[in-house]
Coordinates of C-alpha atoms in Angstrom, one line a residue:
M1 CA 18.3 113.5 113.4
T2 CA 20.2 111.4 115.7
Q3 CA 19.6 107.9 116.2
H4 CA 17.9 108.3 119.4
G5 CA 15.6 110.6 118.2
Q6 CA 14.7 108.2 115.0
M7 CA 13.7 105.6 118.0
V8 CA 11.7 108.0 119.8
D9 CA 9.8 108.9 116.7
I10 CA 9.1 105.0 115.6
M11 CA 8.2 104.5 119.1
Q12 CA 5.4 107.5 119.5
E13 CA 4.3 106.2 116.1
H14 CA 4.0 102.6 117.4
D15 CA 2.0 103.8 120.3
G16 CA -0.3 106.1 118.4
R17 CA -1.2 102.7 116.2
I18 CA -1.8 100.6 119.5
T19 CA -4.0 103.3 120.7
E20 CA -5.9 103.3 117.3
N21 CA -5.9 99.7 117.8
R22 CA -7.6 99.5 121.0
T23 CA -10.0 101.7 119.9
D24 CA -11.2 99.8 116.9
I25 CA -11.3 96.8 119.3
A26 CA -13.4 98.5 121.6
E27 CA -15.7 99.6 119.2
T28 CA -15.5 96.1 117.5
Q29 CA -16.7 94.5 120.9
A30 CA -19.6 97.1 121.4
M31 CA -20.7 96.5 118.3
V32 CA -20.5 92.7 118.4
Q33 CA -22.2 92.9 121.7
A34 CA -25.0 95.3 120.1
S35 CA -25.5 92.9 117.2
D36 CA -25.6 89.9 119.7
A37 CA -28.5 91.3 121.5
M38 CA -30.3 92.3 118.2
L39 CA -30.0 88.1 117.3
N40 CA -31.4 87.0 120.5
A41 CA -34.1 89.3 120.5
W42 CA -35.0 87.8 116.8
A43 CA -34.4 84.5 117.5
A44 CA -36.6 84.4 120.7
Q45 CA -39.5 84.2 118.4
F46 CA -38.9 81.2 116.6
I47 CA -37.4 79.1 119.9
E48 CA -39.9 77.1 121.6
E49 CA -40.2 76.8 125.3
P50 CA -39.1 73.9 127.2
P51 CA -42.3 71.6 128.4
Q52 CA -43.5 72.2 132.0
E53 CA -42.8 69.8 135.0
D54 CA -46.3 69.3 135.4
G55 CA -47.3 67.7 132.1
P56 CA -45.2 68.0 128.9
E57 CA -47.2 68.9 125.7
F58 CA -45.3 66.8 123.3
E59 CA -45.3 63.0 123.1
V60 CA -42.3 60.8 123.1
N61 CA -42.5 59.6 119.5
D62 CA -42.1 63.4 118.4
L63 CA -38.7 63.7 119.5
G64 CA -35.9 62.7 117.2
E65 CA -32.2 63.0 117.7
E66 CA -31.8 66.6 117.3
D67 CA -34.0 66.8 120.5
F68 CA -31.3 65.6 122.5
D69 CA -27.4 66.0 123.2
E70 CA -24.9 64.6 121.1
D71 CA -23.0 64.1 124.1
P72 CA -25.0 64.1 127.6
N73 CA -21.5 64.3 129.5
E74 CA -20.4 67.4 127.7
D75 CA -19.9 70.2 130.2
P76 CA -21.2 73.3 128.5
E77 CA -18.9 75.6 130.4
E78 CA -16.0 73.7 128.8
D79 CA -17.0 75.7 125.3
D80 CA -14.4 78.0 123.8
D81 CA -14.9 81.6 124.7
D82 CA -12.3 82.6 122.3
G83 CA -13.8 81.5 119.2
D84 CA -14.1 84.1 116.1
A85 CA -17.0 86.4 116.6
A86 CA -18.4 85.7 113.2
S87 CA -18.7 81.9 113.9
D88 CA -20.3 82.7 117.0
I89 CA -22.9 84.9 115.1
S90 CA -23.5 82.4 112.7
H91 CA -23.9 79.8 115.0
R92 CA -26.7 81.9 116.8
I93 CA -28.4 82.4 113.5
S94 CA -28.5 78.8 112.8
M95 CA -29.7 78.1 116.4
A96 CA -32.5 80.7 115.4
G97 CA -33.6 78.6 112.7
R98 CA -34.0 81.0 110.3
G99 CA -34.5 79.4 106.7
P100 CA -36.5 76.9 105.6
H101 CA -33.9 74.0 106.1
A102 CA -32.9 75.6 109.3
R103 CA -32.1 72.9 112.3
P104 CA -34.6 73.5 115.2
P105 CA -33.1 74.4 118.8
R106 CA -31.9 71.7 120.7
R107 CA -33.5 70.8 124.0
T108 CA -31.9 69.1 126.9
L109 CA -34.5 66.9 128.7
D110 CA -33.8 65.2 132.4
A111 CA -35.0 62.1 133.3
A112 CA -37.7 63.1 135.3
V113 CA -39.3 64.8 132.1
I114 CA -38.7 61.8 130.0
K115 CA -40.4 59.6 132.4
M116 CA -43.3 61.6 132.8
M117 CA -43.6 61.7 129.0
V118 CA -43.1 57.7 128.8
D119 CA -45.8 57.2 131.4
R120 CA -48.0 59.7 129.8
R121 CA -47.8 57.9 126.3
V122 CA -48.2 54.3 128.1
N123 CA -51.7 55.3 129.8
K124 CA -52.4 57.1 126.4
V125 CA -52.0 53.7 124.5
L126 CA -53.5 51.2 127.4
A127 CA -56.6 53.8 127.4
E128 CA -57.0 53.4 123.4
Y129 CA -56.5 49.6 123.7
E130 CA -59.2 49.1 126.3
A131 CA -61.6 51.4 124.5
N132 CA -61.0 49.3 121.3
R133 CA -61.5 46.1 123.4
L134 CA -64.5 47.4 124.9
A135 CA -65.7 48.5 121.4
S136 CA -65.0 45.1 119.9
E137 CA -66.7 42.9 122.7
T138 CA -69.9 45.3 122.6
S139 CA -70.0 45.0 118.6
G140 CA -69.7 41.4 118.9
S141 CA -72.1 40.9 121.7
N142 CA -74.6 43.1 119.5
N143 CA -74.0 40.9 116.2
G144 CA -74.5 38.1 118.6
S145 CA -77.8 39.4 119.6
Q146 CA -79.1 40.0 116.1
G147 CA -77.9 36.6 115.0
N148 CA -79.9 34.8 117.8
N149 CA -82.9 37.0 117.0
N150 CA -82.7 35.9 113.6
K151 CA -82.2 32.3 114.3
G152 CA -84.2 31.7 117.2
C153 CA -83.8 28.8 119.7
S154 CA -84.1 24.9 119.0
F155 CA -86.9 23.0 120.4
K156 CA -84.9 21.3 122.8
S157 CA -84.2 24.4 124.6
F158 CA -87.8 25.1 124.3
L159 CA -88.7 22.2 126.2
N160 CA -85.8 22.5 128.6
C161 CA -87.7 25.6 130.0
H162 CA -90.2 23.3 131.5
T163 CA -93.2 24.0 129.0
Q164 CA -96.5 22.8 130.3
K165 CA -98.6 20.2 128.3
F166 CA -102.1 21.1 126.9
K167 CA -105.0 18.8 126.5
G168 CA -108.0 20.7 125.8
T169 CA -109.6 19.3 129.0
E170 CA -108.5 22.3 131.5
G171 CA -111.1 24.6 130.7
A172 CA -110.9 28.4 129.8
V173 CA -108.9 29.5 132.5
G174 CA -106.3 26.2 132.0
M175 CA -106.1 27.3 128.3
L176 CA -105.4 31.1 129.1
R177 CA -102.8 29.9 131.8
W178 CA -101.2 27.5 129.2
V179 CA -100.8 30.4 126.6
E180 CA -99.4 32.8 129.2
K181 CA -96.6 30.0 130.2
V182 CA -95.8 29.2 126.6
E183 CA -95.5 33.1 125.7
S184 CA -93.2 33.7 128.7
V185 CA -91.1 30.7 127.6
F186 CA -91.0 32.5 124.0
A187 CA -89.6 35.4 125.7
M188 CA -86.6 33.7 127.8
C189 CA -85.5 31.2 124.8
E190 CA -85.8 34.0 122.1
C191 CA -88.1 31.9 120.0
A192 CA -88.2 33.2 116.2
D193 CA -91.6 34.3 115.5
E194 CA -91.9 31.5 112.7
N195 CA -91.6 29.0 115.1
R196 CA -93.8 29.5 117.6
V197 CA -96.8 27.7 116.5
K198 CA -94.8 24.7 115.7
Y199 CA -93.2 24.7 119.3
A200 CA -96.0 25.4 121.0
T201 CA -98.1 22.6 119.0
G202 CA -95.6 20.3 119.8
T203 CA -97.0 20.1 123.5
L204 CA -100.2 19.2 122.7
E205 CA -102.0 16.0 123.8
G206 CA -104.9 14.1 124.0
P207 CA -108.0 15.9 122.5
A208 CA -106.1 19.1 121.9
L209 CA -103.5 17.3 119.7
T210 CA -106.4 15.7 118.1
W211 CA -108.3 19.1 117.5
W212 CA -104.7 20.7 116.1
N213 CA -104.1 17.9 113.4
T214 CA -107.4 18.6 111.9
H215 CA -106.4 22.1 111.4
V216 CA -103.2 20.6 110.2
Q217 CA -105.2 18.5 107.4
T218 CA -107.2 21.6 106.1
R219 CA -104.2 24.1 105.8
G220 CA -101.1 21.6 105.4
L221 CA -98.2 21.3 107.6
D222 CA -96.3 24.3 106.3
G223 CA -99.4 26.4 106.4
A224 CA -100.4 25.6 109.8
N225 CA -97.1 26.0 111.3
S226 CA -96.4 29.7 109.7
M227 CA -99.8 30.6 111.1
P228 CA -99.3 34.3 113.2
W229 CA -99.3 33.2 116.7
A230 CA -102.6 35.8 117.6
D231 CA -104.2 33.7 114.9
F232 CA -103.5 30.4 116.7
T233 CA -104.6 32.0 120.0
R234 CA -107.8 32.9 118.5
L235 CA -108.5 29.8 117.4
L236 CA -107.8 28.3 120.9
Q237 CA -110.2 30.6 122.4
E238 CA -112.9 29.7 120.0
E239 CA -112.3 25.9 120.4
Y240 CA -111.9 25.8 124.2
C241 CA -113.6 29.0 125.1
P242 CA -117.2 29.0 123.3
R243 CA -119.5 31.8 123.4
D244 CA -122.0 29.7 125.9
E245 CA -118.9 29.6 128.3
V246 CA -118.2 33.0 127.5
R247 CA -121.6 34.0 129.0
K248 CA -121.1 31.9 132.1
L249 CA -117.7 33.8 132.7
E250 CA -119.3 37.4 131.9
A251 CA -122.1 36.4 134.5
E252 CA -119.3 35.5 137.1
F253 CA -117.7 38.8 136.2
W254 CA -120.7 41.0 137.0
V255 CA -121.1 39.6 140.2
L256 CA -117.2 39.3 141.4
K257 CA -116.5 40.6 144.9
M258 CA -113.7 40.3 146.7
V259 CA -113.9 38.3 150.1
G260 CA -112.8 39.5 153.5
S261 CA -109.1 40.9 152.9
E262 CA -108.0 38.6 150.3
I263 CA -107.3 41.5 147.7
E264 CA -104.7 38.9 146.0
Q265 CA -107.2 36.2 145.4
Y266 CA -109.9 39.4 144.2
C267 CA -107.0 40.7 141.7
T268 CA -106.2 37.2 140.3
R269 CA -109.6 36.6 139.3
F270 CA -110.2 39.5 138.1
H271 CA -107.1 39.4 135.5
E272 CA -108.3 35.9 134.6
L273 CA -111.8 37.0 133.4
C274 CA -110.3 40.4 131.9
K275 CA -108.2 38.0 129.3
L276 CA -111.4 35.8 129.0
C277 CA -113.8 38.5 128.6
P278 CA -112.1 41.3 126.9
A279 CA -115.4 43.0 125.6
M280 CA -116.0 43.8 129.7
V281 CA -113.1 45.7 130.3
T282 CA -112.5 47.7 127.0
P283 CA -111.7 50.3 127.0
E284 CA -109.7 51.1 130.1
Y285 CA -112.4 53.0 132.0
K286 CA -114.7 49.8 131.9
K287 CA -112.0 47.9 133.5
I288 CA -111.7 50.4 136.4
E289 CA -114.9 50.7 137.2
Q290 CA -115.4 46.8 136.9
F291 CA -112.5 46.2 139.5
I292 CA -113.8 49.2 142.0
S293 CA -117.4 47.4 142.0
G294 CA -115.9 44.2 143.4
L295 CA -114.1 45.9 146.4
P296 CA -115.6 45.9 150.1
E297 CA -117.3 49.1 150.9
Q298 CA -114.8 49.9 153.7
I299 CA -112.2 50.9 151.2
Q300 CA -114.4 51.5 148.0
S301 CA -115.3 55.0 148.4
M302 CA -111.5 55.7 149.3
V303 CA -110.5 54.5 145.7
T304 CA -113.3 55.8 144.0
A305 CA -112.1 59.1 145.1
S306 CA -108.4 58.6 143.9
D307 CA -109.7 59.1 140.5
L308 CA -106.9 57.1 139.1
T309 CA -107.1 56.5 135.1
T310 CA -105.1 53.5 134.7
I311 CA -105.6 50.1 136.4
Q312 CA -102.1 49.0 137.6
P313 CA -101.8 52.1 140.1
L314 CA -105.7 51.6 141.2
I315 CA -104.4 47.9 142.3
R316 CA -101.6 49.0 144.2
L317 CA -103.6 51.3 146.1
A318 CA -106.5 49.0 147.1
H319 CA -103.7 46.9 148.3
K320 CA -102.4 49.6 150.4
L321 CA -105.6 50.3 151.5
T322 CA -107.3 46.7 152.6
D323 CA -103.9 46.4 154.7
Q324 CA -104.8 49.4 156.6
A325 CA -108.6 48.6 156.8
V326 CA -107.1 45.2 158.5
A327 CA -104.9 47.0 161.0
Q328 CA -107.6 49.3 161.9
G329 CA -110.0 46.2 162.2
K330 CA -112.1 47.3 159.5
L331 CA -111.5 44.0 157.7
P332 CA -110.8 40.6 159.0
K333 CA -107.4 39.4 158.5
R334 CA -106.1 37.4 155.6
G335 CA -107.7 34.0 156.0
E336 CA -110.3 34.4 158.8
H337 CA -112.9 34.5 157.1
L338 CA -112.9 31.0 155.6
K339 CA -112.4 29.7 159.3
P340 CA -116.1 28.1 160.6
Q341 CA -117.3 30.5 163.5
E342 CA -118.5 28.8 166.4
S343 CA -121.3 31.3 167.0
Q344 CA -122.7 30.7 163.6
K345 CA -123.1 26.5 163.9
R346 CA -126.7 25.9 163.4
K347 CA -128.3 24.6 166.6
W348 CA -131.4 22.5 167.0
E349 CA -134.5 24.0 169.0
P350 CA -137.6 22.4 169.5
S351 CA -140.7 23.7 167.6
H352 CA -142.7 23.7 170.2
H353 CA -140.4 25.3 172.8
Q354 CA -139.3 29.1 172.4
S355 CA -136.7 29.3 175.1
H356 CA -132.6 28.3 174.7
Q357 CA -132.7 25.2 177.0
P358 CA -129.8 22.6 177.5
Q359 CA -130.7 19.5 175.7
Q360 CA -129.8 16.0 176.5
Q361 CA -129.0 13.2 174.1
Q362 CA -130.1 10.1 175.2
R363 CA -129.7 7.8 172.3
S364 CA -127.9 8.3 169.0
A365 CA -128.1 6.2 165.8
P366 CA -127.0 6.7 161.8
A367 CA -130.5 6.9 161.3
R368 CA -132.3 8.1 164.3
A369 CA -131.9 10.9 167.0
F370 CA -133.9 10.9 170.2
T371 CA -133.8 13.9 172.5
A372 CA -135.1 14.0 176.0
T373 CA -137.4 17.1 177.2
Q374 CA -137.0 19.0 180.4
P375 CA -139.1 17.2 183.3
D376 CA -141.7 20.3 183.1
D377 CA -142.6 18.3 179.5
K378 CA -143.9 15.5 181.6
G379 CA -140.9 13.1 180.5
K380 CA -142.2 12.7 177.1
G381 CA -139.7 12.1 174.3
V382 CA -140.3 13.7 170.9
Y383 CA -138.8 12.2 167.9
Q384 CA -137.2 14.4 165.7
G385 CA -136.9 12.5 162.5
K386 CA -134.0 11.1 160.5

């Protein structure tokens, strides 16, 4: 074979190898692409989706260095696309998070998402701080209130509430009003129960103080001051509202009537007598009957027809009906019944003269009064007496 023929055979053999290599490369590329697609599909189930723009679902402190690119200015398009296929496949597998020690996928966050997460975290921290602060203040206030209830107020604070003095000469109503005033001061200054009698007796004067000192001598100072408040008020009522006085008050209560349209005065006296004569208004229906019996007939029937079973709604209804009766002219205006009426003034009339005739006073003196009669009485004066 000639040299030329040998060269031709070598070139044909080389071309055949090249063709075979190209076929192998094409097949290899197809296999790589198929493997790439399979790996992507398999790795997608391990890769978390990036947060949405309208609200991230993870906090700033949950992020690590691996959540950010090592070089933010790195251009991803500058990556070497000519690397080895096996290295690329290995890189994709590691990115997919396969294996217990696999590195999680990296996420690139823009400035808007980072700011949103920071604001969200700051707002959460501020809300927690405010909630803790309010809880601490509430707890401190409750503890302080409990401490005040346990400790109570001082006697100086009690006197600063302008507590009235009680001498024992004010009568039953005066005693009742003093007790009510002292009890209101107890509520305002949060006085402890064990200090009530001690503080209240510090305002006694005159006969009342003497009366209390006799109980102190009998019971001892500590025993007297530690007496329950209910027992102390019972002793007061026994001393300054004895049974004979109670009978007088009960008699007044039976005939208590509302005068004109003075509903306020009637209710005030009604409540005072209820305190001093509790047997007359217990149970509740007796109090209601007693209140209705003292109302004027202009409103009494309407109050009775209301069929109310508690006293406070009944009193409010009586006030309302009284105002309506005054507006309709059925009852006089408040205060008018106290003014003297000219038509009701007592006039002197001669015992021997039946008709109303004008009279002329001729002379008046502190001890005498002379009145001249009309000319038809023959001009004789009549002595009217001292």
